[in-house]
PDB file of C-alpha atoms in Angstrom:
ATOM      1  CA  MET A 697      31.940  -7.575  27.054  1.00 45.00           C
ATOM      2  CA  ALA A 698      30.464  -5.169  24.189  1.00 49.00           C
ATOM      3  CA  ASN A 699      30.012  -1.277  24.799  1.00 56.00           C
ATOM      4  CA  ILE A 700      26.546  -1.019  24.871  1.00 55.00           C
ATOM      5  CA  THR A 701      24.916   2.204  24.811  1.00 57.00           C
ATOM      6  CA  PRO A 702      20.784   2.443  25.431  1.00 53.00           C
ATOM      7  CA  ILE A 703      18.758   5.027  24.128  1.00 52.00           C
ATOM      8  CA  ARG A 704      17.896   8.283  26.369  1.00 53.00           C
ATOM      9  CA  THR A 705      14.432   8.759  25.794  1.00 52.00           C
ATOM     10  CA  LYS A 706      13.599  12.206  26.143  1.00 61.00           C
ATOM     11  CA  GLU A 707       9.987  13.492  26.470  1.00 78.00           C
ATOM     12  CA  VAL A 708       8.498  14.254  22.730  1.00 86.00           C
ATOM     13  CA  PRO A 709       4.736  15.673  22.866  1.00 94.00           C
ATOM     14  CA  ASN A 710       2.569  13.446  21.385  1.00 95.00           C
ATOM     15  CA  GLY A 711       1.305  16.064  18.740  1.00 96.00           C
ATOM     16  CA  PRO A 712       3.720  15.116  15.648  1.00 97.00           C
ATOM     17  CA  GLY A 713       2.921  11.211  16.195  1.00 97.00           C
ATOM     18  CA  ALA A 714      -0.957  12.378  16.241  1.00 97.00           C
ATOM     19  CA  ALA A 715      -0.504  14.790  13.130  1.00 98.00           C
ATOM     20  CA  ALA A 716       0.951  11.440  11.443  1.00 98.00           C
ATOM     21  CA  ILE A 717      -1.607   9.271  12.664  1.00 98.00           C
ATOM     22  CA  LEU A 718      -4.674  11.292  11.789  1.00 98.00           C
ATOM     23  CA  ALA A 719      -3.192  12.363   8.410  1.00 98.00           C
ATOM     24  CA  ALA A 720      -2.863   8.442   7.741  1.00 98.00           C
ATOM     25  CA  GLY A 721      -6.385   8.001   8.435  1.00 98.00           C
ATOM     26  CA  ILE A 722      -7.139  10.857   6.418  1.00 98.00           C
ATOM     27  CA  GLY A 723      -5.171   9.840   3.500  1.00 98.00           C
ATOM     28  CA  SER A 724      -6.719   6.375   3.759  1.00 98.00           C
ATOM     29  CA  ALA A 725     -10.570   7.719   3.847  1.00 98.00           C
ATOM     30  CA  ALA A 726      -9.802  10.090   0.882  1.00 98.00           C
ATOM     31  CA  MET A 727      -8.579   6.914  -1.122  1.00 98.00           C
ATOM     32  CA  GLY A 728     -11.686   5.254  -0.429  1.00 98.00           C
ATOM     33  CA  ILE A 729     -14.041   8.234  -1.230  1.00 98.00           C
ATOM     34  CA  PHE A 730     -12.468   8.932  -4.409  1.00 98.00           C
ATOM     35  CA  ALA A 731     -12.513   5.508  -5.494  1.00 98.00           C
ATOM     36  CA  LEU A 732     -16.087   5.482  -4.787  1.00 98.00           C
ATOM     37  CA  ALA A 733     -16.648   8.593  -6.459  1.00 98.00           C
ATOM     38  CA  GLY A 734     -14.590   7.839  -9.698  1.00 97.00           C
ATOM     39  CA  ASP A 735     -16.559   4.403  -9.816  1.00 96.00           C
ATOM     40  CA  ALA A 736     -20.104   6.133  -9.563  1.00 96.00           C
ATOM     41  CA  PHE A 737     -19.703   8.817 -11.439  1.00 96.00           C
ATOM     42  CA  THR A 738     -18.245   8.979 -15.150  1.00 96.00           C
ATOM     43  CA  SER A 739     -17.520  12.234 -15.324  1.00 97.00           C
ATOM     44  CA  LEU A 740     -15.139  12.318 -12.150  1.00 97.00           C
ATOM     45  CA  ASN A 741     -13.621   9.526 -13.697  1.00 97.00           C
ATOM     46  CA  HIS A 742     -12.822  11.428 -16.471  1.00 97.00           C
ATOM     47  CA  PHE A 743     -11.474  14.042 -14.091  1.00 98.00           C
ATOM     48  CA  PHE A 744      -9.202  11.690 -12.346  1.00 98.00           C
ATOM     49  CA  THR A 745      -7.686  10.176 -15.405  1.00 98.00           C
ATOM     50  CA  PHE A 746      -4.302  12.083 -14.929  1.00 98.00           C
ATOM     51  CA  TYR A 747      -2.387   9.675 -17.117  1.00 98.00           C
ATOM     52  CA  LYS A 748      -4.702   7.950 -19.567  1.00 97.00           C
ATOM     53  CA  PRO A 749      -2.780   4.529 -19.757  1.00 97.00           C
ATOM     54  CA  THR A 750      -3.484   4.059 -15.896  1.00 98.00           C
ATOM     55  CA  GLY A 751      -7.222   5.713 -16.121  1.00 97.00           C
ATOM     56  CA  GLY A 752      -9.057   6.729 -13.254  1.00 97.00           C
ATOM     57  CA  LEU A 753      -6.800   5.418 -10.600  1.00 98.00           C
ATOM     58  CA  SER A 754      -3.918   7.517 -11.342  1.00 98.00           C
ATOM     59  CA  GLY A 755      -6.202  10.580 -10.331  1.00 98.00           C
ATOM     60  CA  VAL A 756      -7.690   8.871  -7.425  1.00 98.00           C
ATOM     61  CA  SER A 757      -4.473   7.707  -5.921  1.00 98.00           C
ATOM     62  CA  THR A 758      -2.538  10.794  -6.465  1.00 98.00           C
ATOM     63  CA  SER A 759      -4.914  12.871  -5.270  1.00 98.00           C
ATOM     64  CA  ALA A 760      -5.536  10.840  -2.079  1.00 98.00           C
ATOM     65  CA  VAL A 761      -1.809  11.134  -1.465  1.00 98.00           C
ATOM     66  CA  VAL A 762      -1.975  14.951  -1.933  1.00 98.00           C
ATOM     67  CA  VAL A 763      -4.771  15.141   0.434  1.00 98.00           C
ATOM     68  CA  TRP A 764      -2.697  12.616   2.879  1.00 98.00           C
ATOM     69  CA  LEU A 765       0.591  14.904   2.738  1.00 98.00           C
ATOM     70  CA  VAL A 766      -1.201  18.414   2.872  1.00 98.00           C
ATOM     71  CA  ALA A 767      -3.426  17.266   6.034  1.00 98.00           C
ATOM     72  CA  TRP A 768      -0.127  15.875   7.484  1.00 98.00           C
ATOM     73  CA  PHE A 769       1.523  18.989   6.868  1.00 98.00           C
ATOM     74  CA  ILE A 770      -1.216  21.063   8.532  1.00 98.00           C
ATOM     75  CA  LEU A 771      -1.297  18.806  11.370  1.00 98.00           C
ATOM     76  CA  SER A 772       2.397  19.034  12.020  1.00 97.00           C
ATOM     77  CA  ARG A 773       1.866  22.934  12.083  1.00 97.00           C
ATOM     78  CA  ARG A 774      -0.596  22.929  14.658  1.00 97.00           C
ATOM     79  CA  TRP A 775       0.315  19.958  16.782  1.00 96.00           C
ATOM     80  CA  GLY A 776       4.250  20.036  16.322  1.00 93.00           C
ATOM     81  CA  GLU A 777       4.975  21.185  19.749  1.00 92.00           C
ATOM     82  CA  LYS A 778       1.976  20.162  21.615  1.00 93.00           C
ATOM     83  CA  ASN A 779       0.045  17.397  23.539  1.00 95.00           C
ATOM     84  CA  VAL A 780      -3.368  16.614  22.087  1.00 96.00           C
ATOM     85  CA  GLU A 781      -6.170  14.423  23.209  1.00 96.00           C
ATOM     86  CA  MET A 782      -4.559  11.105  21.922  1.00 96.00           C
ATOM     87  CA  VAL A 783      -7.799   8.901  22.639  1.00 96.00           C
ATOM     88  CA  LYS A 784      -9.903  11.174  20.463  1.00 97.00           C
ATOM     89  CA  VAL A 785      -7.172  11.454  17.630  1.00 97.00           C
ATOM     90  CA  VAL A 786      -6.681   7.511  17.369  1.00 97.00           C
ATOM     91  CA  SER A 787     -10.365   6.945  17.457  1.00 98.00           C
ATOM     92  CA  VAL A 788     -10.851   9.243  14.488  1.00 98.00           C
ATOM     93  CA  SER A 789      -7.977   8.009  13.029  1.00 98.00           C
ATOM     94  CA  PHE A 790      -9.276   4.048  13.019  1.00 98.00           C
ATOM     95  CA  ALA A 791     -12.735   5.289  11.979  1.00 98.00           C
ATOM     96  CA  LEU A 792     -11.198   6.889   8.868  1.00 98.00           C
ATOM     97  CA  LEU A 793      -8.978   3.888   8.181  1.00 98.00           C
ATOM     98  CA  ALA A 794     -12.010   1.835   8.141  1.00 98.00           C
ATOM     99  CA  VAL A 795     -13.999   4.064   5.997  1.00 98.00           C
ATOM    100  CA  GLY A 796     -10.816   3.727   3.532  1.00 98.00           C
ATOM    101  CA  VAL A 797     -10.709  -0.145   3.768  1.00 98.00           C
ATOM    102  CA  LEU A 798     -14.895  -0.293   3.178  1.00 98.00           C
ATOM    103  CA  LEU A 799     -14.996   1.898   0.501  1.00 98.00           C
ATOM    104  CA  THR A 800     -12.403   0.059  -1.521  1.00 98.00           C
ATOM    105  CA  PHE A 801     -14.248  -2.802  -1.368  1.00 98.00           C
ATOM    106  CA  PRO A 802     -16.221  -3.484  -4.339  1.00 97.00           C
ATOM    107  CA  PRO A 803     -19.339  -4.853  -2.745  1.00 97.00           C
ATOM    108  CA  VAL A 804     -19.587  -1.959  -0.259  1.00 97.00           C
ATOM    109  CA  MET A 805     -19.080   0.426  -3.315  1.00 97.00           C
ATOM    110  CA  ASP A 806     -21.849  -1.475  -5.426  1.00 96.00           C
ATOM    111  CA  LEU A 807     -24.176  -1.576  -2.092  1.00 97.00           C
ATOM    112  CA  ILE A 808     -23.871   2.518  -1.800  1.00 97.00           C
ATOM    113  CA  GLN A 809     -24.415   3.023  -5.442  1.00 95.00           C
ATOM    114  CA  GLY A 810     -27.507   0.524  -5.189  1.00 93.00           C
ATOM    115  CA  LYS A 811     -26.376  -1.740  -8.237  1.00 84.00           C
TER     116      LYS A 811
ATOM    117  CA  MET B1113      14.924 -20.077 -20.569  1.00 90.00           C
ATOM    118  CA  GLU B1114      13.283 -16.801 -21.334  1.00 91.00           C
ATOM    119  CA  ILE B1115      10.645 -14.440 -20.413  1.00 93.00           C
ATOM    120  CA  SER B1116       8.800 -11.564 -21.804  1.00 93.00           C
ATOM    121  CA  PHE B1117       9.645  -8.121 -21.129  1.00 95.00           C
ATOM    122  CA  ARG B1118       6.093  -7.765 -19.454  1.00 95.00           C
ATOM    123  CA  ASP B1119       6.344 -10.971 -17.115  1.00 94.00           C
ATOM    124  CA  LEU B1120       9.616  -9.912 -16.002  1.00 95.00           C
ATOM    125  CA  MET B1121       7.920  -6.433 -15.012  1.00 96.00           C
ATOM    126  CA  THR B1122       5.184  -8.388 -13.505  1.00 96.00           C
ATOM    127  CA  VAL B1123       7.758 -10.516 -11.322  1.00 95.00           C
ATOM    128  CA  PHE B1124       9.567  -7.281 -10.303  1.00 95.00           C
ATOM    129  CA  HIS B1125       6.079  -5.556  -9.133  1.00 97.00           C
ATOM    130  CA  GLY B1126       4.584  -8.676  -7.420  1.00 95.00           C
ATOM    131  CA  MET B1127       7.636 -10.574  -5.931  1.00 94.00           C
ATOM    132  CA  GLY B1128      10.483  -7.968  -6.152  1.00 94.00           C
ATOM    133  CA  PHE B1129       8.312  -5.357  -4.124  1.00 96.00           C
ATOM    134  CA  GLY B1130       5.201  -7.059  -3.207  1.00 95.00           C
ATOM    135  CA  ALA B1131       6.313 -10.357  -1.710  1.00 95.00           C
ATOM    136  CA  LEU B1132       9.350  -9.033  -0.130  1.00 95.00           C
ATOM    137  CA  PHE B1133       6.959  -6.049   1.718  1.00 96.00           C
ATOM    138  CA  MET B1134       4.965  -9.085   2.968  1.00 94.00           C
ATOM    139  CA  LEU B1135       7.711 -11.164   3.948  1.00 94.00           C
ATOM    140  CA  ALA B1136       9.320  -8.043   6.021  1.00 95.00           C
ATOM    141  CA  PHE B1137       5.775  -7.634   7.915  1.00 90.00           C
ATOM    142  CA  SER B1138       6.339 -10.342  10.593  1.00 88.00           C
ATOM    143  CA  ALA B1139       9.733  -9.463  11.932  1.00 91.00           C
ATOM    144  CA  ALA B1140       8.505  -5.716  11.687  1.00 92.00           C
ATOM    145  CA  LEU B1141       5.402  -6.236  13.914  1.00 89.00           C
ATOM    146  CA  ALA B1142       7.536  -8.285  16.360  1.00 89.00           C
ATOM    147  CA  GLU B1143      10.425  -5.805  16.704  1.00 87.00           C
ATOM    148  CA  LEU B1144       8.077  -2.868  16.812  1.00 85.00           C
ATOM    149  CA  TYR B1145       6.042  -4.587  19.700  1.00 83.00           C
ATOM    150  CA  ARG B1146       9.046  -5.880  21.471  1.00 82.00           C
ATOM    151  CA  MET B1147      10.959  -2.788  21.514  1.00 77.00           C
ATOM    152  CA  SER B1148       7.786  -0.429  22.352  1.00 74.00           C
ATOM    153  CA  ALA B1149       6.183  -2.745  24.929  1.00 73.00           C
ATOM    154  CA  PRO B1150       5.591  -1.328  28.178  1.00 72.00           C
ATOM    155  CA  GLY B1151       7.855  -3.132  30.600  1.00 70.00           C
ATOM    156  CA  ALA B1152      10.280  -4.609  28.168  1.00 66.00           C
ATOM    157  CA  ALA B1153      12.825  -6.550  29.193  1.00 62.00           C
ATOM    158  CA  SER B1154      15.849  -4.263  27.873  1.00 64.00           C
ATOM    159  CA  VAL B1155      16.071  -1.014  26.837  1.00 68.00           C
ATOM    160  CA  PRO B1156      17.292  -1.262  22.914  1.00 73.00           C
ATOM    161  CA  THR B1157      20.601   0.549  22.123  1.00 80.00           C
ATOM    162  CA  ILE B1158      21.241   2.936  19.305  1.00 83.00           C
ATOM    163  CA  ARG B1159      22.316   0.614  17.151  1.00 86.00           C
ATOM    164  CA  GLU B1160      18.992  -1.787  17.694  1.00 85.00           C
ATOM    165  CA  HIS B1161      17.025   1.385  17.227  1.00 86.00           C
ATOM    166  CA  ASN B1162      18.780   2.479  13.805  1.00 91.00           C
ATOM    167  CA  LEU B1163      18.379  -1.085  12.488  1.00 92.00           C
ATOM    168  CA  LEU B1164      14.920  -1.317  13.009  1.00 92.00           C
ATOM    169  CA  LEU B1165      14.466   2.165  11.635  1.00 94.00           C
ATOM    170  CA  LEU B1166      16.305   1.009   8.591  1.00 96.00           C
ATOM    171  CA  TYR B1167      14.225  -2.045   8.283  1.00 96.00           C
ATOM    172  CA  LEU B1168      11.356  -0.007   8.257  1.00 96.00           C
ATOM    173  CA  SER B1169      12.403   2.542   6.030  1.00 97.00           C
ATOM    174  CA  VAL B1170      13.127  -0.251   3.462  1.00 97.00           C
ATOM    175  CA  MET B1171       9.600  -1.431   4.042  1.00 97.00           C
ATOM    176  CA  VAL B1172       8.472   1.844   3.246  1.00 98.00           C
ATOM    177  CA  VAL B1173      10.437   1.928  -0.057  1.00 98.00           C
ATOM    178  CA  LEU B1174       9.098  -1.728  -1.294  1.00 98.00           C
ATOM    179  CA  ALA B1175       5.513  -0.529  -0.216  1.00 98.00           C
ATOM    180  CA  TRP B1176       5.709   2.479  -2.454  1.00 98.00           C
ATOM    181  CA  GLY B1177       7.361   0.687  -5.149  1.00 98.00           C
ATOM    182  CA  ALA B1178       4.925  -2.113  -5.182  1.00 98.00           C
ATOM    183  CA  VAL B1179       1.929   0.140  -5.782  1.00 98.00           C
ATOM    184  CA  LEU B1180       3.828   2.649  -7.970  1.00 98.00           C
ATOM    185  CA  SER B1181       4.809  -0.401 -10.217  1.00 98.00           C
ATOM    186  CA  GLY B1182       1.721  -1.695 -10.427  1.00 98.00           C
ATOM    187  CA  ALA B1183      -0.026   1.539 -11.092  1.00 98.00           C
ATOM    188  CA  TYR B1184       2.477   2.866 -13.765  1.00 98.00           C
ATOM    189  CA  ILE B1185       3.959  -0.114 -15.117  1.00 97.00           C
ATOM    190  CA  VAL B1186       1.898  -3.473 -15.167  1.00 97.00           C
ATOM    191  CA  TYR B1187      -1.844  -2.033 -14.865  1.00 98.00           C
ATOM    192  CA  PRO B1188      -1.793  -0.092 -18.002  1.00 98.00           C
ATOM    193  CA  TRP B1189      -0.861  -3.461 -19.879  1.00 97.00           C
ATOM    194  CA  TYR B1190      -3.661  -5.106 -18.164  1.00 97.00           C
ATOM    195  CA  ARG B1191      -6.206  -2.634 -19.092  1.00 97.00           C
ATOM    196  CA  ALA B1192      -4.806  -2.260 -22.472  1.00 96.00           C
ATOM    197  CA  VAL B1193      -8.019  -1.528 -24.843  1.00 95.00           C
ATOM    198  CA  VAL B1194      -8.533  -4.368 -27.352  1.00 95.00           C
ATOM    199  CA  PRO B1195      -8.091  -2.834 -31.182  1.00 94.00           C
ATOM    200  CA  GLU B1196     -11.058  -3.281 -33.688  1.00 93.00           C
ATOM    201  CA  GLY B1197     -10.816  -6.550 -35.381  1.00 92.00           C
ATOM    202  CA  VAL B1198      -8.761  -8.255 -32.633  1.00 93.00           C
ATOM    203  CA  THR B1199     -10.405 -11.654 -31.696  1.00 92.00           C
ATOM    204  CA  ASP B1200      -7.606 -13.040 -29.618  1.00 93.00           C
ATOM    205  CA  LEU B1201      -7.861 -11.449 -26.179  1.00 95.00           C
ATOM    206  CA  ALA B1202      -4.724 -13.463 -24.484  1.00 92.00           C
ATOM    207  CA  ASP B1203      -2.782  -9.922 -24.750  1.00 92.00           C
ATOM    208  CA  TYR B1204      -5.652  -7.801 -23.218  1.00 96.00           C
ATOM    209  CA  PRO B1205      -6.066  -9.435 -19.680  1.00 97.00           C
ATOM    210  CA  LYS B1206      -9.294  -7.439 -18.584  1.00 97.00           C
ATOM    211  CA  PHE B1207     -11.334  -8.095 -21.494  1.00 97.00           C
ATOM    212  CA  LEU B1208     -10.182 -11.656 -21.580  1.00 97.00           C
ATOM    213  CA  LEU B1209     -11.244 -11.871 -17.872  1.00 97.00           C
ATOM    214  CA  THR B1210     -14.747  -9.923 -18.755  1.00 97.00           C
ATOM    215  CA  SER B1211     -15.423 -11.633 -21.712  1.00 96.00           C
ATOM    216  CA  SER B1212     -16.648 -14.654 -19.474  1.00 95.00           C
ATOM    217  CA  PRO B1213     -19.241 -14.826 -16.445  1.00 96.00           C
ATOM    218  CA  LYS B1214     -16.983 -17.588 -15.303  1.00 95.00           C
ATOM    219  CA  THR B1215     -13.730 -15.069 -14.733  1.00 96.00           C
ATOM    220  CA  SER B1216     -15.450 -11.695 -14.765  1.00 96.00           C
ATOM    221  CA  ALA B1217     -15.585 -11.586 -11.009  1.00 97.00           C
ATOM    222  CA  TRP B1218     -11.428 -11.961 -11.014  1.00 97.00           C
ATOM    223  CA  HIS B1219     -11.796  -8.282 -12.317  1.00 97.00           C
ATOM    224  CA  SER B1220     -14.690  -6.878 -10.932  1.00 96.00           C
ATOM    225  CA  LEU B1221     -13.994  -7.716  -7.337  1.00 97.00           C
ATOM    226  CA  GLY B1222     -10.230  -9.050  -7.474  1.00 97.00           C
ATOM    227  CA  MET B1223      -8.659  -6.134  -9.805  1.00 97.00           C
ATOM    228  CA  GLU B1224     -10.888  -3.317  -8.582  1.00 97.00           C
ATOM    229  CA  TRP B1225     -10.235  -4.202  -4.799  1.00 98.00           C
ATOM    230  CA  LYS B1226      -6.750  -4.704  -5.149  1.00 97.00           C
ATOM    231  CA  GLU B1227      -5.823  -1.550  -7.347  1.00 97.00           C
ATOM    232  CA  HIS B1228      -7.251   0.527  -4.623  1.00 98.00           C
ATOM    233  CA  VAL B1229      -6.882  -1.039  -1.196  1.00 98.00           C
ATOM    234  CA  ALA B1230      -3.145  -1.529  -2.074  1.00 98.00           C
ATOM    235  CA  TRP B1231      -2.483   2.290  -1.618  1.00 98.00           C
ATOM    236  CA  LEU B1232      -3.504   1.983   1.944  1.00 98.00           C
ATOM    237  CA  ALA B1233      -0.422   0.097   2.677  1.00 98.00           C
ATOM    238  CA  PRO B1234       2.442   2.473   1.728  1.00 98.00           C
ATOM    239  CA  ILE B1235       0.437   5.338   3.323  1.00 98.00           C
ATOM    240  CA  ALA B1236       0.315   3.230   6.669  1.00 98.00           C
ATOM    241  CA  MET B1237       3.821   2.294   6.588  1.00 98.00           C
ATOM    242  CA  THR B1238       5.418   5.629   6.052  1.00 98.00           C
ATOM    243  CA  MET B1239       3.473   6.736   8.941  1.00 98.00           C
ATOM    244  CA  VAL B1240       4.444   3.677  11.204  1.00 97.00           C
ATOM    245  CA  ALA B1241       8.497   4.596   9.993  1.00 97.00           C
ATOM    246  CA  TYR B1242       7.951   8.405  10.828  1.00 97.00           C
ATOM    247  CA  VAL B1243       6.348   7.397  14.236  1.00 97.00           C
ATOM    248  CA  PHE B1244       9.178   5.144  15.222  1.00 94.00           C
ATOM    249  CA  ALA B1245      11.683   7.442  14.009  1.00 95.00           C
ATOM    250  CA  LYS B1246      10.088  10.278  16.078  1.00 94.00           C
ATOM    251  CA  TYR B1247       9.580   8.391  19.580  1.00 92.00           C
ATOM    252  CA  GLY B1248      11.656   4.995  19.234  1.00 85.00           C
ATOM    253  CA  PRO B1249      11.583   3.225  22.652  1.00 79.00           C
ATOM    254  CA  ALA B1250       9.630   6.160  23.766  1.00 83.00           C
ATOM    255  CA  LEU B1251       6.685   4.652  22.422  1.00 84.00           C
ATOM    256  CA  ALA B1252       6.124   2.258  25.351  1.00 80.00           C
ATOM    257  CA  LYS B1253       5.170   5.646  27.264  1.00 83.00           C
ATOM    258  CA  GLN B1254       2.645   6.637  24.546  1.00 89.00           C
ATOM    259  CA  LYS B1255       0.368   3.951  24.591  1.00 89.00           C
ATOM    260  CA  GLN B1256      -2.380   5.245  22.167  1.00 93.00           C
ATOM    261  CA  ILE B1257       0.439   6.003  19.669  1.00 95.00           C
ATOM    262  CA  ARG B1258       1.725   2.653  19.979  1.00 92.00           C
ATOM    263  CA  THR B1259      -1.620   0.968  19.707  1.00 93.00           C
ATOM    264  CA  ALA B1260      -2.227   3.198  16.513  1.00 96.00           C
ATOM    265  CA  VAL B1261       0.984   2.315  15.045  1.00 95.00           C
ATOM    266  CA  ILE B1262       0.405  -1.314  15.424  1.00 93.00           C
ATOM    267  CA  GLY B1263      -3.077  -1.204  14.288  1.00 95.00           C
ATOM    268  CA  PHE B1264      -2.232   0.607  11.144  1.00 97.00           C
ATOM    269  CA  ALA B1265       0.861  -1.875  10.358  1.00 96.00           C
ATOM    270  CA  VAL B1266      -1.730  -4.651  10.557  1.00 95.00           C
ATOM    271  CA  VAL B1267      -4.270  -3.068   8.224  1.00 97.00           C
ATOM    272  CA  ALA B1268      -1.050  -2.583   5.956  1.00 97.00           C
ATOM    273  CA  PHE B1269      -0.299  -6.333   6.311  1.00 96.00           C
ATOM    274  CA  VAL B1270      -3.869  -7.354   5.479  1.00 96.00           C
ATOM    275  CA  ALA B1271      -4.084  -4.768   2.513  1.00 97.00           C
ATOM    276  CA  THR B1272      -1.168  -6.017   0.971  1.00 96.00           C
ATOM    277  CA  GLY B1273      -2.238  -9.589   1.330  1.00 96.00           C
ATOM    278  CA  VAL B1274      -5.501  -8.983  -0.443  1.00 97.00           C
ATOM    279  CA  ALA B1275      -3.763  -7.229  -3.114  1.00 97.00           C
ATOM    280  CA  GLY B1276      -0.546 -10.063  -3.432  1.00 96.00           C
ATOM    281  CA  ALA B1277      -3.233 -12.781  -3.382  1.00 97.00           C
ATOM    282  CA  PHE B1278      -5.639 -11.400  -6.109  1.00 97.00           C
ATOM    283  CA  GLY B1279      -2.388 -10.393  -8.041  1.00 96.00           C
ATOM    284  CA  ALA B1280      -1.392 -14.051  -8.254  1.00 95.00           C
ATOM    285  CA  PHE B1281      -4.741 -15.339  -8.937  1.00 96.00           C
ATOM    286  CA  LEU B1282      -5.208 -12.516 -11.786  1.00 96.00           C
ATOM    287  CA  ASN B1283      -1.905 -13.494 -13.171  1.00 93.00           C
ATOM    288  CA  LYS B1284      -3.133 -17.255 -13.396  1.00 93.00           C
ATOM    289  CA  TYR B1285      -6.341 -16.707 -14.942  1.00 94.00           C
ATOM    290  CA  ALA B1286      -5.131 -13.857 -17.364  1.00 95.00           C
ATOM    291  CA  PRO B1287      -1.368 -13.219 -17.178  1.00 95.00           C
ATOM    292  CA  VAL B1288       0.288 -10.012 -18.539  1.00 94.00           C
ATOM    293  CA  ARG B1289       2.160 -10.679 -21.432  1.00 90.00           C
ATOM    294  CA  GLY B1290       3.948  -9.705 -24.273  1.00 89.00           C
ATOM    295  CA  GLY B1291       6.858  -7.251 -25.361  1.00 90.00           C
ATOM    296  CA  ALA B1292      10.492  -8.180 -26.227  1.00 92.00           C
ATOM    297  CA  MET B1293      11.571 -12.073 -25.067  1.00 94.00           C
ATOM    298  CA  ILE B1294      14.330 -11.842 -22.771  1.00 93.00           C
ATOM    299  CA  GLU B1295      16.857 -14.698 -22.771  1.00 89.00           C
ATOM    300  CA  ILE B1296      17.834 -15.925 -19.132  1.00 88.00           C
ATOM    301  CA  ILE B1297      19.782 -19.032 -20.084  1.00 89.00           C
ATOM    302  CA  ALA B1298      20.286 -20.738 -23.280  1.00 86.00           C
ATOM    303  CA  GLY B1299      19.125 -24.135 -22.897  1.00 83.00           C
ATOM    304  CA  GLU B1300      19.617 -27.395 -24.622  1.00 82.00           C
ATOM    305  CA  GLN B1301      17.181 -29.266 -26.396  1.00 79.00           C
ATOM    306  CA  GLU B1302      16.456 -32.939 -25.283  1.00 77.00           C
ATOM    307  CA  GLY B1303      17.212 -35.839 -27.744  1.00 66.00           C
ATOM    308  CA  GLN B1304      14.585 -37.662 -29.297  1.00 57.00           C
TER     309      GLN B1304
END
């Protein structure tokens, strides 16, 4: 019979997981908010044009990724060794994810802008 | 048998990264659930844990590969501006679609949704892979984290599905073509 080594599960605080989950929610919401802002305001679309051939999408996506990583870094530093209230963190993360999904959907973008 | 350079890059973006990422989802979700479900029948071995971690890491690379190749290689060709005097829009997919009310929504709904929503997938999958690396089977004891991981993974799957489906339709109505022709296999001409 093969020698199977089961994994020993040590107690890891929930803080690092909470930080990663909330940061993913923040990054998703940032993507939706920046996409809407770039679509609604021509000046912001120009600002988001980091790479001309890709247009505003280059800045919208890069900015959202930067917001996500910065949020993850800050939250990890604060919660790295702690246990946090996960129900709240997960609820807020799902709400932020929903914001990201909704604001990237063109009919919702148009509705908000009154188009 | 030949293919244009832009067609080939579009295939790498859609099939090489996007479709492989989609295909990997069902197994990843099933394994994540199986390994971390409370009361799982068996404790995963180190080998099983490392294998799923490697699998999730490859998915993260595929997800980032799909969005980056889409945004920085294929999309610039898609949205290229029509030079003055050019009337044949075949090489300018965005303008080809928006030139007719029968096809304009493929751009205004399809491309505009796809180009943004797709970015949620790599962000979510990077988080999923990190959390699995950090907790592994201990996720069974962290019900809320497990719910979030599976929830974000499902949304990543749906976002990729939207991007992939619209990508396929857009490439049908206004394919990204052009560039040097690459001969894959030299064919023979059939007789009269």
